[in-house]
Amino acid sequence: MLALLGLTLSRAFRAVVPDPFVIAVVLTVATAAAALAVGDFPAMADPDRPATLANKAVFLLDAWRGPDGIWKFLAFSMQMCLVLITGHALAESPAIRGVLTRAASIPNSTATAAGLVAVVATLTGIVNWGLALIVGAIMAREVGRSLARRGIPAHYPLIVASGYTGLMVWHGGLSGSAPLSMTTAVGAARVLPAQVVAGMDGSGVPLTQTILSPLNLVVTGGLLVIIPAVMALSAPRKAEDIRPIQPPRAGVAGEADATPLLDDPIDPGLAATPAERLERSPLVAWLVAALIFAALWRFAGTGSVFSAGLDEINAAMFAVGLAVHRSVRSYLSAAEAGIRGCTGIVLQFPLYAGIMAMAVSSGLVSMLARAMADAMGGRSIPVMTYWSAGLVNLFIPSGGGQWGVQGPIALETAARADIPVGVMVMAVAYGDQTTNMLQPFWALPLLAITGARARDIVAYTCLPMVFGIAWISLVLGVMT
């Protein structure tokens, strides 16, 4: 049943889903049109500037091009490029490639491959979303290579989709931006109504009420079972239905005709010049790695390891990569191959930042969230908040950005209805993570590493999303 549904959706999506860049352009136009049609433009409350259609259009254009518009994600884009580059370089090291090759040799069919990749991706997603993004992609690629080498027919789109599922559990994990931002009084004060903050005795919302709450343990525990099961059961049964998209071979992200890298020996004695000796010497690579490890040790000693963000993950991946490559030349060769996959990130992130700016500045997001809140009643509030958060995530794919916009509305509603703050925090978090399966924004590094296209995987990422919506809605309805 699931296999047939997956194939049907796959055929439909391959026919209608364009390149992710085109999707970003379409979303930009759709957001602008919706904002002009129904947005209330609260920031235009200026008697000298009437809210005519022309003025709204100019205001929207200014928001799109401004500092909080298309250029807002420049630093974030660099972080995401480093996620891709450092992860790719680490995976291409001889030591890590050997580990991945052995793990990738375990599956003997599309079903077992999809299930294994989903297990790895979701478990890693509990630890850190940035790590899950790169580990899931690399695992999917290596499993695809292994099955191809062994002559086992495999449906590569499903395997790649399984590698993306870590983004469906991340916000209930240790790197969830909404629950982590609420652990301090300062963070809570940004989104909670003043009367609620006054009664919190200068403390935030502890993790025992969010990530470590019984609600989240049930929701996330269920997803860890449901997602791999759905992906495994979605495997095509008939040989003619299998689409063995060739994964990129070792060495180059997104290129199937590359030759393996890293065959250059690391014997300093072979170098003809002092410069080449330095390039090949393990001492240089290990020195840089040691400095980074020392900095990470300081971070762990002065803060919480559970608050590690993209910067810390990238630093760790960089240091480990240098250490296992054992030479600067070897590492740079692998990193240069990974850089080729950054095109989509560099070109599309500005468009998504612009979408976010238009949706927020026009009041579109606030109107949507408030409309959902007004339609809620009693015990349905957490469930409706979850659904509205899933919809908002399509316009604001950044978890932290979405929390900044929707968090105050959700928590004000919770305060009026006397609903625990932790429940509403997690309801927004669950909505954000669920519709990541429809959002190509986060899939760009995965697509670059695996060589797949968005239209190849979106049908299969929809399946766990549907089951996830049913499961999370059920648990929120019963436990809240």
Tab-separated table of C-alpha atoms in Angstrom:
chain	number	residue	atom	x	y	z
A	1	MET	CA	0.000	0.000	0.000
A	2	LEU	CA	2.668	2.518	1.023
A	3	ALA	CA	4.912	1.429	-1.842
A	4	LEU	CA	2.093	2.034	-4.345
A	5	LEU	CA	1.254	5.395	-2.791
A	6	GLY	CA	4.904	6.408	-2.869
A	7	LEU	CA	5.258	5.498	-6.541
A	8	THR	CA	2.063	7.375	-7.426
A	9	LEU	CA	3.196	10.489	-5.604
A	10	SER	CA	6.683	10.165	-7.070
A	11	ARG	CA	5.361	10.148	-10.632
A	12	ALA	CA	3.141	13.138	-9.896
A	13	PHE	CA	5.870	15.185	-8.232
A	14	ARG	CA	8.419	14.410	-10.967
A	15	ALA	CA	5.978	15.892	-13.458
A	16	VAL	CA	5.155	19.087	-11.571
A	17	VAL	CA	7.982	19.904	-9.131
A	18	PRO	CA	10.628	22.160	-10.732
A	19	ASP	CA	14.192	22.898	-9.658
A	20	PRO	CA	14.482	24.270	-6.074
A	21	PHE	CA	15.550	27.670	-7.433
A	22	VAL	CA	12.301	27.903	-9.405
A	23	ILE	CA	10.379	26.862	-6.277
A	24	ALA	CA	12.007	29.721	-4.365
A	25	VAL	CA	11.026	32.183	-7.108
A	26	VAL	CA	7.425	30.906	-7.145
A	27	LEU	CA	7.218	31.205	-3.348
A	28	THR	CA	8.572	34.757	-3.586
A	29	VAL	CA	5.869	35.790	-6.063
A	30	ALA	CA	3.135	33.959	-4.126
A	31	THR	CA	4.150	35.572	-0.830
A	32	ALA	CA	4.199	39.044	-2.379
A	33	ALA	CA	0.776	38.513	-3.955
A	34	ALA	CA	-0.730	37.206	-0.707
A	35	ALA	CA	0.786	40.075	1.269
A	36	LEU	CA	-0.641	42.693	-1.094
A	37	ALA	CA	-4.030	40.978	-1.132
A	38	VAL	CA	-4.649	40.385	2.584
A	39	GLY	CA	-1.691	41.781	4.578
A	40	ASP	CA	-2.496	44.468	7.154
A	41	PHE	CA	0.993	46.063	7.055
A	42	PRO	CA	1.144	47.108	10.738
A	43	ALA	CA	4.482	48.876	10.225
A	44	MET	CA	2.799	51.296	7.767
A	45	ALA	CA	0.770	53.030	10.484
A	46	ASP	CA	1.846	56.445	9.206
A	47	PRO	CA	-0.803	59.137	8.476
A	48	ASP	CA	1.506	60.728	5.914
A	49	ARG	CA	1.746	57.474	3.988
A	50	PRO	CA	-1.704	56.016	3.252
A	51	ALA	CA	-1.863	52.258	2.783
A	52	THR	CA	-2.601	52.333	-0.925
A	53	LEU	CA	-1.705	49.388	-3.107
A	54	ALA	CA	1.206	51.326	-4.590
A	55	ASN	CA	2.578	52.274	-1.167
A	56	LYS	CA	2.193	48.692	0.021
A	57	ALA	CA	4.120	47.448	-3.003
A	58	VAL	CA	6.946	49.933	-2.360
A	59	PHE	CA	6.986	49.032	1.347
A	60	LEU	CA	7.145	45.341	0.458
A	61	LEU	CA	9.987	45.949	-1.985
A	62	ASP	CA	11.909	47.885	0.672
A	63	ALA	CA	11.415	45.047	3.153
A	64	TRP	CA	12.560	42.506	0.561
A	65	ARG	CA	15.752	44.411	-0.300
A	66	GLY	CA	16.519	45.780	3.182
A	67	PRO	CA	18.978	44.571	5.843
A	68	ASP	CA	16.367	42.130	7.186
A	69	GLY	CA	15.530	41.023	3.660
A	70	ILE	CA	17.458	39.116	1.025
A	71	TRP	CA	20.832	39.668	2.692
A	72	LYS	CA	19.785	38.610	6.189
A	73	PHE	CA	20.986	35.028	5.698
A	74	LEU	CA	24.492	35.866	4.438
A	75	ALA	CA	26.182	34.647	7.627
A	76	PHE	CA	23.811	31.696	7.806
A	77	SER	CA	24.574	30.820	4.179
A	78	MET	CA	28.272	30.685	5.018
A	79	GLN	CA	27.514	28.420	7.966
A	80	MET	CA	25.497	26.077	5.769
A	81	CYS	CA	28.240	26.002	3.146
A	82	LEU	CA	30.683	25.014	5.881
A	83	VAL	CA	28.281	22.281	7.013
A	84	LEU	CA	28.439	20.876	3.493
A	85	ILE	CA	32.168	21.391	2.927
A	86	THR	CA	33.442	20.119	6.280
A	87	GLY	CA	31.058	17.179	6.233
A	88	HIS	CA	32.031	16.211	2.708
A	89	ALA	CA	35.740	16.533	3.466
A	90	LEU	CA	35.375	14.400	6.590
A	91	ALA	CA	33.437	11.708	4.746
A	92	GLU	CA	36.075	11.545	2.011
A	93	SER	CA	38.913	10.827	4.439
A	94	PRO	CA	40.271	7.266	4.176
A	95	ALA	CA	39.368	6.415	7.787
A	96	ILE	CA	35.790	7.704	7.711
A	97	ARG	CA	35.203	6.358	4.231
A	98	GLY	CA	36.125	2.917	5.545
A	99	VAL	CA	33.643	3.166	8.443
A	100	LEU	CA	30.855	4.383	6.173
A	101	THR	CA	31.606	1.694	3.619
A	102	ARG	CA	31.307	-1.025	6.245
A	103	ALA	CA	28.057	0.413	7.622
A	104	ALA	CA	26.676	0.934	4.135
A	105	SER	CA	27.301	-2.720	3.280
A	106	ILE	CA	24.698	-3.892	5.820
A	107	PRO	CA	21.514	-3.290	3.744
A	108	ASN	CA	20.690	-5.831	1.049
A	109	SER	CA	17.553	-4.220	-0.394
A	110	THR	CA	15.890	-0.856	-0.871
A	111	ALA	CA	13.672	-1.457	2.168
A	112	THR	CA	16.521	-2.245	4.559
A	113	ALA	CA	18.594	0.593	3.081
A	114	ALA	CA	15.823	3.154	3.551
A	115	GLY	CA	15.142	1.924	7.075
A	116	LEU	CA	18.809	2.015	8.112
A	117	VAL	CA	19.435	5.471	6.655
A	118	ALA	CA	16.297	6.807	8.357
A	119	VAL	CA	17.394	5.353	11.711
A	120	VAL	CA	20.819	6.994	11.408
A	121	ALA	CA	19.356	10.327	10.275
A	122	THR	CA	16.686	10.541	12.986
A	123	LEU	CA	18.962	9.462	15.829
A	124	THR	CA	21.513	12.056	14.717
A	125	GLY	CA	18.715	14.611	14.471
A	126	ILE	CA	18.037	14.182	18.177
A	127	VAL	CA	21.640	15.225	18.873
A	128	ASN	CA	21.999	18.165	16.474
A	129	TRP	CA	20.124	19.204	13.360
A	130	GLY	CA	23.207	20.429	11.497
A	131	LEU	CA	24.984	17.150	12.106
A	132	ALA	CA	21.886	15.198	11.048
A	133	LEU	CA	21.696	17.089	7.779
A	134	ILE	CA	25.182	16.111	6.698
A	135	VAL	CA	25.315	12.621	8.248
A	136	GLY	CA	21.989	11.628	6.702
A	137	ALA	CA	23.108	12.804	3.266
A	138	ILE	CA	26.470	11.068	3.451
A	139	MET	CA	24.935	7.842	4.738
A	140	ALA	CA	22.358	7.843	1.926
A	141	ARG	CA	25.052	8.396	-0.676
A	142	GLU	CA	27.324	5.674	0.692
A	143	VAL	CA	24.486	3.151	0.927
A	144	GLY	CA	23.555	3.946	-2.674
A	145	ARG	CA	27.151	3.386	-3.765
A	146	SER	CA	27.381	0.121	-1.844
A	147	LEU	CA	24.196	-1.310	-3.339
A	148	ALA	CA	25.318	-0.284	-6.829
A	149	ARG	CA	28.726	-1.942	-6.357
A	150	ARG	CA	27.064	-5.172	-5.238
A	151	GLY	CA	24.642	-5.145	-8.159
A	152	ILE	CA	21.566	-4.867	-5.920
A	153	PRO	CA	18.696	-2.915	-7.527
A	154	ALA	CA	17.891	0.048	-5.284
A	155	HIS	CA	15.401	2.911	-5.467
A	156	TYR	CA	17.823	5.756	-4.814
A	157	PRO	CA	15.199	8.548	-4.419
A	158	LEU	CA	13.712	6.738	-1.414
A	159	ILE	CA	17.132	6.218	0.175
A	160	VAL	CA	18.000	9.902	-0.243
A	161	ALA	CA	14.623	10.922	1.189
A	162	SER	CA	15.380	8.759	4.225
A	163	GLY	CA	18.572	10.739	4.751
A	164	TYR	CA	16.507	13.917	5.090
A	165	THR	CA	14.219	12.643	7.862
A	166	GLY	CA	16.493	13.859	10.664
A	167	LEU	CA	14.973	17.300	10.053
A	168	MET	CA	11.575	15.893	11.103
A	169	VAL	CA	12.674	15.226	14.696
A	170	TRP	CA	15.284	17.924	15.336
A	171	HIS	CA	13.128	20.495	17.159
A	172	GLY	CA	12.269	17.949	19.823
A	173	GLY	CA	15.970	17.159	20.230
A	174	LEU	CA	18.926	18.687	21.993
A	175	SER	CA	19.412	21.478	19.431
A	176	GLY	CA	15.783	22.667	19.312
A	177	SER	CA	15.951	26.457	19.050
A	178	ALA	CA	12.534	27.237	20.585
A	179	PRO	CA	12.890	25.190	23.803
A	180	LEU	CA	16.562	26.129	24.220
A	181	SER	CA	15.821	29.843	23.808
A	182	MET	CA	13.229	29.648	26.596
A	183	THR	CA	15.547	28.249	29.266
A	184	THR	CA	16.690	31.717	30.396
A	185	ALA	CA	14.632	34.591	31.754
A	186	VAL	CA	15.950	36.868	29.009
A	187	GLY	CA	14.905	34.443	26.278
A	188	ALA	CA	11.489	33.882	27.841
A	189	ALA	CA	10.893	37.625	28.195
A	190	ARG	CA	11.275	38.073	24.427
A	191	VAL	CA	8.150	36.029	23.678
A	192	LEU	CA	6.085	35.640	26.870
A	193	PRO	CA	3.443	38.158	27.988
A	194	ALA	CA	4.712	40.480	30.733
A	195	GLN	CA	2.286	39.143	33.340
A	196	VAL	CA	3.524	35.600	32.785
A	197	VAL	CA	7.189	36.635	33.013
A	198	ALA	CA	6.470	38.456	36.278
A	199	GLY	CA	5.312	35.209	37.849
A	200	MET	CA	8.358	33.173	36.809
A	201	ASP	CA	10.658	34.407	39.616
A	202	GLY	CA	13.406	35.419	37.210
A	203	SER	CA	13.788	31.959	35.668
A	204	GLY	CA	12.993	30.579	32.247
A	205	VAL	CA	11.179	27.443	31.125
A	206	PRO	CA	13.298	24.427	32.137
A	207	LEU	CA	13.993	21.643	29.660
A	208	THR	CA	12.022	19.272	31.897
A	209	GLN	CA	8.907	21.080	30.639
A	210	THR	CA	9.907	20.971	26.964
A	211	ILE	CA	12.543	18.647	25.489
A	212	LEU	CA	12.654	16.326	28.513
A	213	SER	CA	8.911	16.415	29.220
A	214	PRO	CA	6.770	13.242	29.038
A	215	LEU	CA	4.937	14.816	26.087
A	216	ASN	CA	8.103	15.185	24.019
A	217	LEU	CA	9.472	11.796	25.022
A	218	VAL	CA	6.283	10.160	23.718
A	219	VAL	CA	6.094	12.272	20.544
A	220	THR	CA	9.762	11.943	19.615
A	221	GLY	CA	9.985	8.306	20.677
A	222	GLY	CA	7.047	7.505	18.430
A	223	LEU	CA	8.596	9.358	15.490
A	224	LEU	CA	11.831	7.385	15.890
A	225	VAL	CA	9.791	4.234	15.252
A	226	ILE	CA	7.271	5.549	12.726
A	227	ILE	CA	9.667	7.289	10.329
A	228	PRO	CA	12.046	4.349	9.610
A	229	ALA	CA	9.072	1.978	9.378
A	230	VAL	CA	7.274	4.196	6.857
A	231	MET	CA	10.414	4.627	4.751
A	232	ALA	CA	11.122	0.875	4.729
A	233	LEU	CA	7.521	0.013	3.822
A	234	SER	CA	7.579	2.553	0.970
A	235	ALA	CA	10.163	0.557	-1.006
A	236	PRO	CA	8.930	-0.441	-4.492
A	237	ARG	CA	8.311	-4.155	-4.905
A	238	LYS	CA	8.538	-4.461	-8.690
A	239	ALA	CA	11.831	-4.216	-10.565
A	240	GLU	CA	10.340	-1.926	-13.217
A	241	ASP	CA	9.417	0.623	-10.540
A	242	ILE	CA	12.967	0.987	-9.238
A	243	ARG	CA	14.827	4.128	-10.335
A	244	PRO	CA	18.528	3.487	-9.695
A	245	ILE	CA	19.720	7.094	-9.899
A	246	GLN	CA	23.490	6.823	-9.874
A	247	PRO	CA	24.895	8.421	-6.719
A	248	PRO	CA	28.021	10.555	-7.205
A	249	ARG	CA	31.201	8.550	-6.902
A	250	ALA	CA	33.792	9.201	-4.235
A	251	GLY	CA	35.526	12.520	-4.549
A	252	VAL	CA	33.033	15.005	-5.970
A	253	ALA	CA	29.675	16.047	-4.574
A	254	GLY	CA	27.040	15.941	-7.278
A	255	GLU	CA	29.266	14.614	-10.073
A	256	ALA	CA	28.988	10.998	-11.137
A	257	ASP	CA	32.079	10.876	-13.304
A	258	ALA	CA	34.652	11.949	-10.770
A	259	THR	CA	37.759	10.007	-9.949
A	260	PRO	CA	38.585	9.209	-6.341
A	261	LEU	CA	40.670	11.711	-4.444
A	262	LEU	CA	43.125	11.318	-1.615
A	263	ASP	CA	45.388	8.784	-3.295
A	264	ASP	CA	48.333	11.154	-2.833
A	265	PRO	CA	50.792	9.628	-0.345
A	266	ILE	CA	51.493	11.622	2.825
A	267	ASP	CA	55.191	10.983	3.140
A	268	PRO	CA	56.944	14.326	3.776
A	269	GLY	CA	60.126	12.862	2.360
A	270	LEU	CA	58.566	12.726	-1.109
A	271	ALA	CA	58.070	16.493	-1.253
A	272	ALA	CA	60.607	18.347	-3.376
A	273	THR	CA	60.334	21.757	-1.696
A	274	PRO	CA	59.834	23.045	1.872
A	275	ALA	CA	56.389	24.325	0.865
A	276	GLU	CA	55.317	20.880	-0.321
A	277	ARG	CA	56.674	19.307	2.841
A	278	LEU	CA	54.462	21.626	4.892
A	279	GLU	CA	51.447	20.816	2.723
A	280	ARG	CA	51.973	17.086	3.226
A	281	SER	CA	53.104	17.184	6.846
A	282	PRO	CA	50.608	15.849	9.399
A	283	LEU	CA	52.042	18.278	11.967
A	284	VAL	CA	50.445	21.309	10.297
A	285	ALA	CA	47.013	19.683	10.105
A	286	TRP	CA	47.243	18.375	13.663
A	287	LEU	CA	48.339	21.791	14.988
A	288	VAL	CA	45.252	23.510	13.577
A	289	ALA	CA	43.031	20.662	14.769
A	290	ALA	CA	44.519	20.906	18.275
A	291	LEU	CA	43.784	24.643	18.441
A	292	ILE	CA	40.163	24.075	17.433
A	293	PHE	CA	39.744	21.227	19.914
A	294	ALA	CA	41.141	23.481	22.652
A	295	ALA	CA	38.581	26.147	21.767
A	296	LEU	CA	35.767	23.579	21.852
A	297	TRP	CA	37.003	22.338	25.223
A	298	ARG	CA	36.758	25.894	26.520
A	299	PHE	CA	33.225	26.159	25.139
A	300	ALA	CA	32.157	22.936	26.850
A	301	GLY	CA	33.762	24.071	30.100
A	302	THR	CA	32.141	27.499	30.205
A	303	GLY	CA	28.710	26.688	28.796
A	304	SER	CA	26.353	23.844	28.086
A	305	VAL	CA	27.350	21.281	25.504
A	306	PHE	CA	23.648	20.974	24.676
A	307	SER	CA	23.631	24.598	23.511
A	308	ALA	CA	26.114	23.861	20.739
A	309	GLY	CA	25.093	25.537	17.513
A	310	LEU	CA	26.228	25.511	13.916
A	311	ASP	CA	29.501	27.273	14.711
A	312	GLU	CA	30.521	24.604	17.211
A	313	ILE	CA	29.416	21.768	14.932
A	314	ASN	CA	31.338	23.233	11.998
A	315	ALA	CA	34.423	23.737	14.157
A	316	ALA	CA	34.266	20.145	15.371
A	317	MET	CA	33.802	18.789	11.838
A	318	PHE	CA	36.709	20.944	10.619
A	319	ALA	CA	39.030	19.753	13.389
A	320	VAL	CA	38.127	16.079	13.046
A	321	GLY	CA	38.519	16.308	9.274
A	322	LEU	CA	42.006	17.785	9.541
A	323	ALA	CA	43.006	15.180	12.112
A	324	VAL	CA	41.904	12.165	10.078
A	325	HIS	CA	43.207	13.458	6.741
A	326	ARG	CA	46.632	13.963	8.308
A	327	SER	CA	47.709	16.607	5.788
A	328	VAL	CA	46.526	19.989	4.582
A	329	ARG	CA	46.832	18.969	0.939
A	330	SER	CA	44.602	15.930	1.389
A	331	TYR	CA	41.992	17.920	3.299
A	332	LEU	CA	41.891	20.774	0.792
A	333	SER	CA	41.446	18.358	-2.107
A	334	ALA	CA	38.382	16.859	-0.455
A	335	ALA	CA	37.030	20.270	0.590
A	336	GLU	CA	37.344	21.675	-2.934
A	337	ALA	CA	35.156	18.844	-4.193
A	338	GLY	CA	32.523	19.682	-1.578
A	339	ILE	CA	32.517	23.379	-2.485
A	340	ARG	CA	30.988	22.536	-5.862
A	341	GLY	CA	27.756	21.648	-4.068
A	342	CYS	CA	27.303	25.108	-2.505
A	343	THR	CA	25.761	26.766	-5.571
A	344	GLY	CA	22.168	26.169	-4.530
A	345	ILE	CA	22.804	27.398	-0.999
A	346	VAL	CA	24.499	30.612	-2.096
A	347	LEU	CA	21.854	31.519	-4.682
A	348	GLN	CA	18.642	30.404	-2.955
A	349	PHE	CA	19.106	31.451	0.660
A	350	PRO	CA	18.760	35.173	-0.225
A	351	LEU	CA	15.402	34.425	-1.848
A	352	TYR	CA	14.125	32.647	1.267
A	353	ALA	CA	15.332	35.507	3.448
A	354	GLY	CA	13.325	37.849	1.227
A	355	ILE	CA	10.236	35.647	1.543
A	356	MET	CA	10.558	35.748	5.310
A	357	ALA	CA	10.950	39.542	5.309
A	358	MET	CA	7.829	40.082	3.183
A	359	ALA	CA	5.721	37.645	5.205
A	360	VAL	CA	6.684	39.273	8.503
A	361	SER	CA	6.661	42.953	7.506
A	362	SER	CA	3.276	42.703	5.791
A	363	GLY	CA	1.727	41.145	8.882
A	364	LEU	CA	0.861	38.033	6.872
A	365	VAL	CA	2.392	35.617	9.374
A	366	SER	CA	0.840	37.312	12.397
A	367	MET	CA	-2.560	37.374	10.713
A	368	LEU	CA	-2.319	33.686	9.893
A	369	ALA	CA	-1.266	32.720	13.398
A	370	ARG	CA	-3.926	34.910	15.035
A	371	ALA	CA	-6.654	33.558	12.761
A	372	MET	CA	-5.735	30.044	13.805
A	373	ALA	CA	-5.617	31.110	17.454
A	374	ASP	CA	-9.064	32.739	17.244
A	375	ALA	CA	-10.495	29.529	15.805
A	376	MET	CA	-9.152	27.472	18.697
A	377	GLY	CA	-11.015	26.410	21.749
A	378	GLY	CA	-10.097	24.587	24.936
A	379	ARG	CA	-8.060	21.434	24.433
A	380	SER	CA	-7.784	22.011	20.684
A	381	ILE	CA	-5.408	24.951	21.166
A	382	PRO	CA	-2.138	22.907	21.186
A	383	VAL	CA	-3.237	20.888	18.136
A	384	MET	CA	-4.326	23.962	16.184
A	385	THR	CA	-1.104	25.734	17.150
A	386	TYR	CA	0.813	22.743	15.795
A	387	TRP	CA	-1.061	22.855	12.501
A	388	SER	CA	-0.637	26.618	12.111
A	389	ALA	CA	3.092	26.303	12.870
A	390	GLY	CA	3.407	23.744	10.096
A	391	LEU	CA	1.830	26.188	7.663
A	392	VAL	CA	3.928	29.137	8.834
A	393	ASN	CA	7.089	27.045	8.389
A	394	LEU	CA	6.520	26.996	4.637
A	395	PHE	CA	7.015	30.788	4.631
A	396	ILE	CA	9.629	31.003	7.407
A	397	PRO	CA	11.792	27.866	7.156
A	398	SER	CA	14.189	28.984	9.884
A	399	GLY	CA	13.150	27.429	13.205
A	400	GLY	CA	14.554	30.294	15.242
A	401	GLY	CA	13.029	32.880	12.912
A	402	GLN	CA	9.622	31.229	13.070
A	403	TRP	CA	9.739	31.086	16.867
A	404	GLY	CA	10.480	34.803	17.027
A	405	VAL	CA	7.374	35.530	14.949
A	406	GLN	CA	4.867	32.908	16.118
A	407	GLY	CA	6.133	32.308	19.652
A	408	PRO	CA	4.633	35.464	21.212
A	409	ILE	CA	1.233	34.785	19.628
A	410	ALA	CA	1.186	31.136	20.711
A	411	LEU	CA	2.262	31.894	24.269
A	412	GLU	CA	-0.175	34.787	24.651
A	413	THR	CA	-2.938	32.393	23.621
A	414	ALA	CA	-1.637	29.855	26.130
A	415	ALA	CA	-1.663	32.447	28.911
A	416	ARG	CA	-5.291	33.367	28.224
A	417	ALA	CA	-6.359	29.708	28.139
A	418	ASP	CA	-4.197	28.652	31.127
A	419	ILE	CA	-2.231	26.115	29.055
A	420	PRO	CA	1.297	25.185	30.244
A	421	VAL	CA	3.969	27.214	28.462
A	422	GLY	CA	6.074	24.124	27.733
A	423	VAL	CA	3.215	22.490	25.826
A	424	MET	CA	2.825	25.477	23.509
A	425	VAL	CA	6.573	25.766	22.977
A	426	MET	CA	6.664	22.172	21.786
A	427	ALA	CA	3.503	22.562	19.682
A	428	VAL	CA	5.209	25.296	17.654
A	429	ALA	CA	8.419	23.248	17.523
A	430	TYR	CA	6.583	20.181	16.191
A	431	GLY	CA	4.879	22.203	13.458
A	432	ASP	CA	8.204	23.662	12.377
A	433	GLN	CA	9.919	20.284	12.078
A	434	THR	CA	7.036	18.408	10.441
A	435	THR	CA	6.681	20.482	7.282
A	436	ASN	CA	10.434	20.551	6.779
A	437	MET	CA	9.624	17.485	4.683
A	438	LEU	CA	7.946	19.810	2.155
A	439	GLN	CA	10.465	22.654	2.434
A	440	PRO	CA	13.365	22.489	-0.100
A	441	PHE	CA	15.247	25.195	1.848
A	442	TRP	CA	16.902	22.638	4.132
A	443	ALA	CA	17.325	19.942	1.496
A	444	LEU	CA	19.914	21.872	-0.528
A	445	PRO	CA	23.025	20.420	1.173
A	446	LEU	CA	21.548	16.918	0.967
A	447	LEU	CA	20.771	17.296	-2.736
A	448	ALA	CA	24.283	18.573	-3.385
A	449	ILE	CA	25.926	15.645	-1.597
A	450	THR	CA	23.707	12.906	-3.026
A	451	GLY	CA	23.325	14.250	-6.553
A	452	ALA	CA	19.532	13.844	-6.350
A	453	ARG	CA	16.920	16.452	-7.254
A	454	ALA	CA	14.080	17.851	-5.150
A	455	ARG	CA	11.473	16.313	-7.440
A	456	ASP	CA	13.045	12.894	-6.856
A	457	ILE	CA	12.593	12.874	-3.084
A	458	VAL	CA	9.660	15.114	-2.140
A	459	ALA	CA	7.052	12.395	-2.750
A	460	TYR	CA	8.802	10.125	-0.271
A	461	THR	CA	9.384	12.808	2.352
A	462	CYS	CA	5.639	13.532	2.231
A	463	LEU	CA	4.812	10.029	3.488
A	464	PRO	CA	6.459	10.235	6.934
A	465	MET	CA	5.127	13.787	7.208
A	466	VAL	CA	1.534	12.576	6.858
A	467	PHE	CA	2.007	9.841	9.453
A	468	GLY	CA	3.875	12.289	11.677
A	469	ILE	CA	1.013	14.796	11.551
A	470	ALA	CA	-1.432	12.082	12.596
A	471	TRP	CA	0.814	10.876	15.447
A	472	ILE	CA	1.677	14.298	16.852
A	473	SER	CA	-1.933	15.505	16.612
A	474	LEU	CA	-3.094	12.396	18.474
A	475	VAL	CA	-0.529	12.771	21.258
A	476	LEU	CA	-1.179	16.505	21.664
A	477	GLY	CA	-4.908	15.856	21.818
A	478	VAL	CA	-4.596	13.081	24.410
A	479	MET	CA	-1.762	14.357	26.627
A	480	THR	CA	-2.724	18.035	26.789
